[in-house]
Amino acid sequence: MLMPHPAVLRRLVEEYEALTRSGATEEQPQAQAQARDLAYTLCVSTGTRDVGHALETARQWLDAASAADAAVRPPTGKDPHVYA
């Protein structure tokens, strides 16, 4: 299965959570439609069928991507691969 880029996945999670947290989905049909679209995209992106599972999976993938990025990042200070 293809995995979405972490930046794209992070944006989807943040947009969905901000929209549902604000309560706008209860008052505005347009916000409800946007929340449904984001939920669908999260589910497709994570290979799940439920937005709750999609959010859980997305957070796990984002945590793993952050850990992997930290593992390959050079230590702080002078980069040993750069010669003066």
C-alpha atoms as a PDB file:
ATOM      1  CA  MET A   1       0.000   0.000   0.000  1.00  0.00           C
ATOM      2  CA  LEU A   2       1.215   3.467  -0.815  1.00  0.00           C
ATOM      3  CA  MET A   3       1.605   5.795   2.120  1.00  0.00           C
ATOM      4  CA  PRO A   4       0.805   9.495   1.874  1.00  0.00           C
ATOM      5  CA  HIS A   5       3.567  12.002   2.453  1.00  0.00           C
ATOM      6  CA  PRO A   6       3.691  12.940   6.153  1.00  0.00           C
ATOM      7  CA  ALA A   7       3.084  16.631   5.403  1.00  0.00           C
ATOM      8  CA  VAL A   8      -0.083  15.804   3.467  1.00  0.00           C
ATOM      9  CA  LEU A   9      -1.290  13.421   6.150  1.00  0.00           C
ATOM     10  CA  ARG A  10      -0.549  15.956   8.904  1.00  0.00           C
ATOM     11  CA  ARG A  11      -2.532  18.634   7.030  1.00  0.00           C
ATOM     12  CA  LEU A  12      -5.533  16.305   6.623  1.00  0.00           C
ATOM     13  CA  VAL A  13      -5.534  15.406  10.324  1.00  0.00           C
ATOM     14  CA  GLU A  14      -5.173  19.027  11.415  1.00  0.00           C
ATOM     15  CA  GLU A  15      -7.930  20.260   9.093  1.00  0.00           C
ATOM     16  CA  TYR A  16     -10.335  17.494  10.139  1.00  0.00           C
ATOM     17  CA  GLU A  17      -9.688  18.018  13.850  1.00  0.00           C
ATOM     18  CA  ALA A  18      -9.974  21.807  13.606  1.00  0.00           C
ATOM     19  CA  LEU A  19     -13.238  21.557  11.706  1.00  0.00           C
ATOM     20  CA  THR A  20     -14.842  19.018  14.023  1.00  0.00           C
ATOM     21  CA  ARG A  21     -13.507  20.673  17.175  1.00  0.00           C
ATOM     22  CA  SER A  22     -14.915  24.087  16.231  1.00  0.00           C
ATOM     23  CA  GLY A  23     -18.483  22.794  16.163  1.00  0.00           C
ATOM     24  CA  ALA A  24     -19.023  24.353  12.748  1.00  0.00           C
ATOM     25  CA  THR A  25     -20.201  21.014  11.365  1.00  0.00           C
ATOM     26  CA  GLU A  26     -23.310  21.189  13.543  1.00  0.00           C
ATOM     27  CA  GLU A  27     -24.357  24.567  12.184  1.00  0.00           C
ATOM     28  CA  GLN A  28     -23.205  24.753   8.578  1.00  0.00           C
ATOM     29  CA  PRO A  29     -23.999  22.277   5.796  1.00  0.00           C
ATOM     30  CA  GLN A  30     -20.841  23.338   3.944  1.00  0.00           C
ATOM     31  CA  ALA A  31     -18.709  22.491   6.987  1.00  0.00           C
ATOM     32  CA  GLN A  32     -20.467  19.116   7.267  1.00  0.00           C
ATOM     33  CA  ALA A  33     -19.641  18.365   3.639  1.00  0.00           C
ATOM     34  CA  GLN A  34     -16.024  19.407   4.142  1.00  0.00           C
ATOM     35  CA  ALA A  35     -15.737  17.193   7.239  1.00  0.00           C
ATOM     36  CA  ARG A  36     -17.167  14.230   5.279  1.00  0.00           C
ATOM     37  CA  ASP A  37     -14.690  14.860   2.450  1.00  0.00           C
ATOM     38  CA  LEU A  38     -11.771  15.037   4.868  1.00  0.00           C
ATOM     39  CA  ALA A  39     -12.946  11.891   6.677  1.00  0.00           C
ATOM     40  CA  TYR A  40     -13.210  10.042   3.358  1.00  0.00           C
ATOM     41  CA  THR A  41      -9.749  11.198   2.268  1.00  0.00           C
ATOM     42  CA  LEU A  42      -8.249  10.179   5.615  1.00  0.00           C
ATOM     43  CA  CYS A  43      -9.839   6.737   5.324  1.00  0.00           C
ATOM     44  CA  VAL A  44      -8.607   6.226   1.770  1.00  0.00           C
ATOM     45  CA  SER A  45      -5.143   7.522   2.668  1.00  0.00           C
ATOM     46  CA  THR A  46      -4.817   5.129   5.606  1.00  0.00           C
ATOM     47  CA  GLY A  47      -6.658   2.122   4.173  1.00  0.00           C
ATOM     48  CA  THR A  48      -9.337   2.219   6.850  1.00  0.00           C
ATOM     49  CA  ARG A  49     -13.133   2.489   6.779  1.00  0.00           C
ATOM     50  CA  ASP A  50     -13.777   4.502   9.917  1.00  0.00           C
ATOM     51  CA  VAL A  51     -12.538   8.032  10.558  1.00  0.00           C
ATOM     52  CA  GLY A  52     -11.596   7.139  14.138  1.00  0.00           C
ATOM     53  CA  HIS A  53      -9.346   4.345  12.929  1.00  0.00           C
ATOM     54  CA  ALA A  54      -8.040   6.608  10.165  1.00  0.00           C
ATOM     55  CA  LEU A  55      -7.012   9.253  12.690  1.00  0.00           C
ATOM     56  CA  GLU A  56      -5.374   6.642  14.927  1.00  0.00           C
ATOM     57  CA  THR A  57      -3.474   5.138  11.994  1.00  0.00           C
ATOM     58  CA  ALA A  58      -2.458   8.576  10.721  1.00  0.00           C
ATOM     59  CA  ARG A  59      -1.067   9.546  14.126  1.00  0.00           C
ATOM     60  CA  GLN A  60       0.921   6.296  14.327  1.00  0.00           C
ATOM     61  CA  TRP A  61       2.356   6.865  10.847  1.00  0.00           C
ATOM     62  CA  LEU A  62       3.208  10.477  11.655  1.00  0.00           C
ATOM     63  CA  ASP A  63       4.944   9.417  14.880  1.00  0.00           C
ATOM     64  CA  ALA A  64       6.917   6.794  12.968  1.00  0.00           C
ATOM     65  CA  ALA A  65       7.856   9.306  10.263  1.00  0.00           C
ATOM     66  CA  SER A  66       9.048  11.784  12.903  1.00  0.00           C
ATOM     67  CA  ALA A  67      11.129   9.112  14.615  1.00  0.00           C
ATOM     68  CA  ALA A  68      12.653   8.010  11.302  1.00  0.00           C
ATOM     69  CA  ASP A  69      13.425  11.608  10.372  1.00  0.00           C
ATOM     70  CA  ALA A  70      15.123  12.191  13.723  1.00  0.00           C
ATOM     71  CA  ALA A  71      17.185   9.023  13.267  1.00  0.00           C
ATOM     72  CA  VAL A  72      18.651  10.133   9.929  1.00  0.00           C
ATOM     73  CA  ARG A  73      19.134  13.781  10.828  1.00  0.00           C
ATOM     74  CA  PRO A  74      22.802  14.617  11.434  1.00  0.00           C
ATOM     75  CA  PRO A  75      23.761  15.486  14.999  1.00  0.00           C
ATOM     76  CA  THR A  76      23.704  19.122  15.978  1.00  0.00           C
ATOM     77  CA  GLY A  77      26.929  20.963  15.490  1.00  0.00           C
ATOM     78  CA  LYS A  78      29.294  20.599  12.601  1.00  0.00           C
ATOM     79  CA  ASP A  79      28.196  18.143   9.911  1.00  0.00           C
ATOM     80  CA  PRO A  80      30.910  15.470   9.611  1.00  0.00           C
ATOM     81  CA  HIS A  81      30.237  15.205   5.873  1.00  0.00           C
ATOM     82  CA  VAL A  82      31.111  18.828   5.149  1.00  0.00           C
ATOM     83  CA  TYR A  83      34.781  19.558   4.680  1.00  0.00           C
ATOM     84  CA  ALA A  84      36.170  23.044   5.191  1.00  0.00           C
END
